[in-house]
Tab-separated table of C-alpha atoms and ligand atoms in Angstrom:
chain	number	residue	atom	x	y	z
K	397	UNK	CA	99.306	105.604	84.918
K	398	UNK	CA	101.532	106.076	87.950
K	399	UNK	CA	105.263	106.550	87.528
K	400	UNK	CA	107.820	104.468	89.404
K	401	UNK	CA	110.032	106.226	91.911
K	402	UNK	CA	113.215	104.608	93.193
K	403	UNK	CA	115.158	106.493	95.828
K	404	UNK	CA	118.376	105.400	97.492
K	405	UNK	CA	118.621	106.219	101.179
K	406	UNK	CA	122.257	106.603	102.092
K	407	UNK	CA	121.628	107.178	105.810
K	408	UNK	CA	124.901	108.180	107.513
K	409	UNK	CA	127.283	106.781	104.906
K	410	UNK	CA	129.826	108.371	102.520
K	411	UNK	CA	131.781	111.602	102.606
K	412	UNK	CA	131.140	114.603	100.402
K	413	UNK	CA	133.828	113.670	97.867
K	414	UNK	CA	132.682	110.054	97.715
K	415	UNK	CA	129.125	111.217	97.127
K	416	UNK	CA	130.111	113.582	94.306
K	417	UNK	CA	132.155	110.826	92.621
K	418	UNK	CA	129.272	108.392	92.946
K	419	UNK	CA	126.771	110.775	91.383
K	420	UNK	CA	129.130	111.720	88.536
K	421	UNK	CA	129.675	108.067	87.692
K	422	UNK	CA	126.009	107.146	87.935
K	423	UNK	CA	124.997	110.144	85.827
K	424	UNK	CA	127.454	109.154	83.101
K	425	UNK	CA	125.979	105.656	82.887
K	426	UNK	CA	122.365	106.440	83.531
K	427	UNK	CA	119.526	106.200	81.097
K	428	UNK	CA	116.257	106.927	82.830
K	429	UNK	CA	113.062	106.202	80.935
K	430	UNK	CA	110.041	108.501	81.070
K	431	UNK	CA	108.238	106.273	83.470
K	432	UNK	CA	110.872	106.344	86.195
K	433	UNK	CA	112.011	108.904	88.722
K	434	UNK	CA	115.324	107.989	90.329
K	435	UNK	CA	117.244	109.663	93.066
K	436	UNK	CA	119.172	109.456	96.306
K	437	UNK	CA	118.615	110.864	99.755
K	438	UNK	CA	122.027	111.993	100.979
K	439	UNK	CA	123.297	113.382	104.293
K	440	UNK	CA	122.605	117.114	104.518
K	441	UNK	CA	126.266	118.158	104.532
K	442	UNK	CA	126.692	116.935	100.959
K	443	UNK	CA	123.368	118.022	99.475
K	444	UNK	CA	124.709	121.192	97.935
K	445	UNK	CA	127.713	119.679	96.141
K	446	UNK	CA	125.831	116.598	95.003
K	447	UNK	CA	122.990	118.734	93.711
K	448	UNK	CA	125.430	120.596	91.461
K	449	UNK	CA	126.497	117.438	89.624
K	450	UNK	CA	123.120	115.712	89.498
K	451	UNK	CA	121.353	116.352	86.226
K	452	UNK	CA	119.052	113.343	85.950
K	453	UNK	CA	118.927	112.144	89.541
K	454	UNK	CA	116.677	113.651	92.155
K	455	UNK	CA	118.618	114.646	95.227
K	456	UNK	CA	116.612	114.344	98.398
K	457	UNK	CA	117.305	115.376	101.964
K	458	UNK	CA	116.897	112.763	104.690
K	459	UNK	CA	115.242	115.086	107.151
K	460	UNK	CA	114.240	118.690	107.861
K	461	UNK	CA	112.699	120.674	110.680
K	462	UNK	CA	109.182	122.078	110.458
K	463	UNK	CA	109.836	125.538	111.935
K	464	UNK	CA	110.814	128.238	109.443
K	465	UNK	CA	113.858	129.373	111.434
K	466	UNK	CA	114.983	129.984	114.987
K	467	UNK	CA	116.986	128.638	117.883
K	468	UNK	CA	117.025	124.974	116.851
K	469	UNK	CA	120.652	123.912	117.068
K	470	UNK	CA	121.558	121.209	114.617
K	471	UNK	CA	118.399	121.414	112.562
K	472	UNK	CA	117.924	122.246	108.891
K	473	UNK	CA	115.064	124.354	107.566
K	474	UNK	CA	113.021	123.914	104.433
K	475	UNK	CA	114.143	127.347	103.239
K	476	UNK	CA	117.771	126.186	103.425
K	477	UNK	CA	116.924	123.132	101.348
K	478	UNK	CA	114.966	125.150	98.798
K	479	UNK	CA	117.811	127.610	98.470
K	480	UNK	CA	120.105	124.887	97.135
K	481	UNK	CA	117.426	123.420	94.896
K	482	UNK	CA	116.483	120.383	96.960
K	483	UNK	CA	112.860	119.458	96.403
K	484	UNK	CA	112.404	116.045	98.040
K	485	UNK	CA	112.732	115.265	101.749
K	486	UNK	CA	112.411	111.932	103.544
K	487	UNK	CA	110.347	112.305	106.701
K	488	UNK	CA	109.314	109.877	109.396
K	489	UNK	CA	111.932	107.223	108.666
K	490	UNK	CA	111.777	104.543	111.361
K	491	UNK	CA	115.330	105.398	112.423
K	492	UNK	CA	114.249	108.998	113.034
K	493	UNK	CA	111.192	107.791	114.887
K	494	UNK	CA	113.019	105.208	117.021
K	495	UNK	CA	116.463	106.710	117.624
K	496	UNK	CA	115.586	110.407	117.533
K	497	UNK	CA	112.161	110.107	119.149
K	498	UNK	CA	110.153	111.696	116.349
K	499	UNK	CA	106.442	111.222	116.821
K	500	UNK	CA	103.445	111.344	114.514
K	501	UNK	CA	102.697	114.936	115.456
K	502	UNK	CA	106.160	116.127	114.442
K	503	UNK	CA	105.973	114.164	111.218
K	504	UNK	CA	102.603	115.733	110.430
K	505	UNK	CA	104.110	119.182	110.991
K	506	UNK	CA	106.990	118.354	108.659
K	507	UNK	CA	104.577	117.041	106.046
K	508	UNK	CA	102.479	120.222	106.196
K	509	UNK	CA	105.514	122.507	106.184
K	510	UNK	CA	107.056	120.792	103.162
K	511	UNK	CA	103.828	120.840	101.180
K	512	UNK	CA	103.321	124.511	101.976
K	513	UNK	CA	106.706	125.214	100.395
K	514	UNK	CA	106.001	122.955	97.419
K	515	UNK	CA	108.547	120.290	98.317
K	516	UNK	CA	107.803	116.593	97.999
K	517	UNK	CA	107.712	114.649	101.265
K	518	UNK	CA	108.760	111.014	101.109
K	519	UNK	CA	106.745	109.924	104.086
K	520	UNK	CA	107.846	106.687	105.740
K	521	UNK	CA	105.649	104.395	107.752
K	522	UNK	CA	105.950	100.821	108.930
K	523	UNK	CA	105.681	98.491	111.865
K	524	UNK	CA	108.098	96.755	114.206
K	525	UNK	CA	108.601	92.997	114.272
K	526	UNK	CA	106.534	92.806	117.445
K	527	UNK	CA	103.606	94.637	115.852
K	528	UNK	CA	103.927	92.504	112.723
K	529	UNK	CA	103.933	89.278	114.719
K	530	UNK	CA	100.938	90.320	116.752
K	531	UNK	CA	98.982	90.893	113.522
K	532	UNK	CA	98.511	94.607	114.173
K	533	UNK	CA	100.360	95.985	111.139
K	534	UNK	CA	97.325	97.510	109.449
K	535	UNK	CA	96.049	99.399	112.466
K	536	UNK	CA	99.577	100.602	113.285
K	537	UNK	CA	100.165	101.910	109.778
K	538	UNK	CA	96.667	103.401	109.668
K	539	UNK	CA	97.455	105.496	112.721
K	540	UNK	CA	100.748	106.691	111.196
K	541	UNK	CA	99.069	107.586	107.897
K	542	UNK	CA	96.041	109.249	109.464
K	543	UNK	CA	98.213	111.392	111.722
K	544	UNK	CA	100.660	112.300	108.971
K	545	UNK	CA	97.877	113.508	106.674
K	546	UNK	CA	96.019	115.533	109.307
K	547	UNK	CA	95.049	118.938	107.792
K	548	UNK	CA	96.694	118.059	104.472
K	549	UNK	CA	94.449	119.236	101.621
K	550	UNK	CA	93.319	116.908	98.878
K	551	UNK	CA	95.472	118.605	96.261
K	552	UNK	CA	98.555	118.487	98.495
K	553	UNK	CA	97.952	114.862	99.473
K	554	UNK	CA	98.471	113.812	95.841
K	555	UNK	CA	102.040	115.133	95.963
K	556	UNK	CA	103.179	113.018	98.918
K	557	UNK	CA	105.209	109.890	98.224
K	558	UNK	CA	104.504	107.234	100.845
K	559	UNK	CA	107.208	104.697	101.674
K	560	UNK	CA	105.982	101.587	103.456
K	561	UNK	CA	108.959	100.116	105.288
K	562	UNK	CA	108.413	97.275	107.738
K	563	UNK	CA	111.116	97.849	110.354
K	564	UNK	CA	111.842	94.133	110.568
K	565	UNK	CA	112.888	94.194	106.912
K	566	UNK	CA	115.195	97.229	107.102
K	567	UNK	CA	118.856	96.325	106.841
K	568	UNK	CA	118.111	92.784	107.956
K	569	UNK	CA	118.155	91.018	104.600
K	570	UNK	CA	114.692	89.817	105.595
K	571	UNK	CA	112.655	91.246	102.755
K	572	UNK	CA	108.880	91.172	103.070
K	573	UNK	CA	107.473	88.873	100.433
K	574	UNK	CA	106.018	90.737	97.452
K	575	UNK	CA	102.605	89.510	98.642
K	576	UNK	CA	103.009	91.016	102.121
K	577	UNK	CA	104.352	94.273	100.690
K	578	UNK	CA	101.507	94.444	98.160
K	579	UNK	CA	98.903	93.668	100.809
K	580	UNK	CA	99.981	96.567	103.033
K	581	UNK	CA	100.576	98.997	100.159
K	582	UNK	CA	97.091	98.218	98.875
K	583	UNK	CA	95.741	98.818	102.358
K	584	UNK	CA	97.548	102.176	102.508
K	585	UNK	CA	95.951	103.143	99.191
K	586	UNK	CA	92.556	102.267	100.690
K	587	UNK	CA	93.360	104.407	103.736
K	588	UNK	CA	94.110	107.337	101.426
K	589	UNK	CA	90.854	106.683	99.591
K	590	UNK	CA	88.988	106.781	102.903
K	591	UNK	CA	90.734	109.979	103.986
K	592	UNK	CA	90.187	111.680	100.599
K	593	UNK	CA	88.771	109.917	97.572
K	594	UNK	CA	89.841	107.988	94.491
K	595	UNK	CA	91.227	111.068	92.774
K	596	UNK	CA	93.973	110.973	95.414
K	597	UNK	CA	94.348	107.242	96.007
K	598	UNK	CA	94.638	106.519	92.274
K	599	UNK	CA	97.581	108.874	91.788
K	600	UNK	CA	99.510	108.851	95.057
K	601	UNK	CA	102.835	107.024	94.798
K	602	UNK	CA	103.578	104.260	97.296
K	603	UNK	CA	107.046	102.788	97.644
K	604	UNK	CA	108.141	99.667	99.458
K	605	UNK	CA	111.379	99.701	101.442
K	606	UNK	CA	113.295	97.075	103.391
K	607	UNK	CA	116.143	94.961	101.989
K	608	UNK	CA	115.332	95.810	98.377
K	609	UNK	CA	118.147	94.678	96.053
K	610	UNK	CA	118.728	94.464	92.297
K	611	UNK	CA	117.772	90.764	92.555
K	612	UNK	CA	114.352	91.286	94.119
K	613	UNK	CA	113.254	94.743	92.954
K	614	UNK	CA	111.556	93.574	89.772
K	615	UNK	CA	109.168	91.279	91.591
K	616	UNK	CA	108.386	93.945	94.187
K	617	UNK	CA	107.703	96.603	91.568
K	618	UNK	CA	105.476	94.263	89.596
K	619	UNK	CA	102.895	94.464	92.374
K	620	UNK	CA	99.912	96.621	91.394
K	621	UNK	CA	99.988	98.946	94.395
K	622	UNK	CA	103.757	99.364	94.656
K	623	UNK	CA	105.104	102.280	92.632
K	624	UNK	CA	108.717	102.262	93.658
K	625	UNK	CA	111.275	101.534	96.324
K	626	UNK	CA	113.245	103.256	99.047
K	627	UNK	CA	116.549	101.437	99.164
K	628	UNK	CA	119.239	101.622	101.833
K	629	UNK	CA	122.189	99.224	101.645
K	630	UNK	CA	121.855	98.349	97.971
K	631	UNK	CA	122.013	102.014	96.931
K	632	UNK	CA	125.535	102.581	98.239
K	633	UNK	CA	127.537	101.001	95.406
K	634	UNK	CA	127.340	102.310	91.849
K	635	UNK	CA	126.783	98.902	90.224
K	636	UNK	CA	124.162	97.885	92.701
K	637	UNK	CA	122.410	101.263	92.445
K	638	UNK	CA	122.348	101.065	88.653
K	639	UNK	CA	121.110	97.495	88.955
K	640	UNK	CA	118.076	98.766	90.839
K	641	UNK	CA	117.133	101.074	87.977
K	642	UNK	CA	117.399	98.537	85.176
Y	1128	LIG	P1	117.603	98.732	103.503
Y	1128	LIG	O1	117.086	100.128	104.108
Y	1128	LIG	O2	117.327	98.753	102.036
Y	1128	LIG	O3	119.083	98.708	103.805
Y	1128	LIG	O4	116.858	97.646	104.198
Y	1128	LIG	C1	115.891	100.702	103.662
Y	1128	LIG	C2	115.615	102.001	104.378
Y	1128	LIG	O5	115.879	102.106	105.590
Y	1128	LIG	O6	115.110	102.952	103.767
């Protein structure tokens, strides 16, 4: 039985004090069942303070660099994240790929580096509107998944959380239908089965992301191959965030 994992992705929103207030309030109202993991991916500057007040929520970073240390101005290492108790990191988000030119090779290096240090990568994949409309979603996502899992051992592969996020559904209000989301998430599970075997594909967690809201999350999560959601806009307000976890 796979657990559900719902993670808010705050992107570049909120200040440190707003984030701490948010987490305190959510924590005071939160009742997480055994079958759910809930958390938020916050900007790196507030990870440390937010981590101190989060008792039930998982606090994830939104990015990291794959090198251990060195002359990489502006980057954050895995050791730095570990030192403040952060154990989840979003990698390969489409905004990182598109705006900050991250490619599959870099994302593979991040995946390997995180797994080596026993952190959980939340690995994003997903296609553009153009790719979707030309019917090439599956081959596009297959390339992203295959590259991201290069040299990842079978045991490590089980620990990765995959987030399928069609770019055309991110922040657009244009949510993929539960059928489309299920179809691709099922396909991703098959890809993992082909790369490894059923012992991995049966347990690996696959989230859907893209305009998920309290009003549509139930239907999305009722799909057999969808184990959770990565949620941007609807994770920024306390009521809406709590609504996602109900
Ligand atoms: P959205 O963002 O929920 O605002 O569409 C999702 C994401 O980018 O992870």
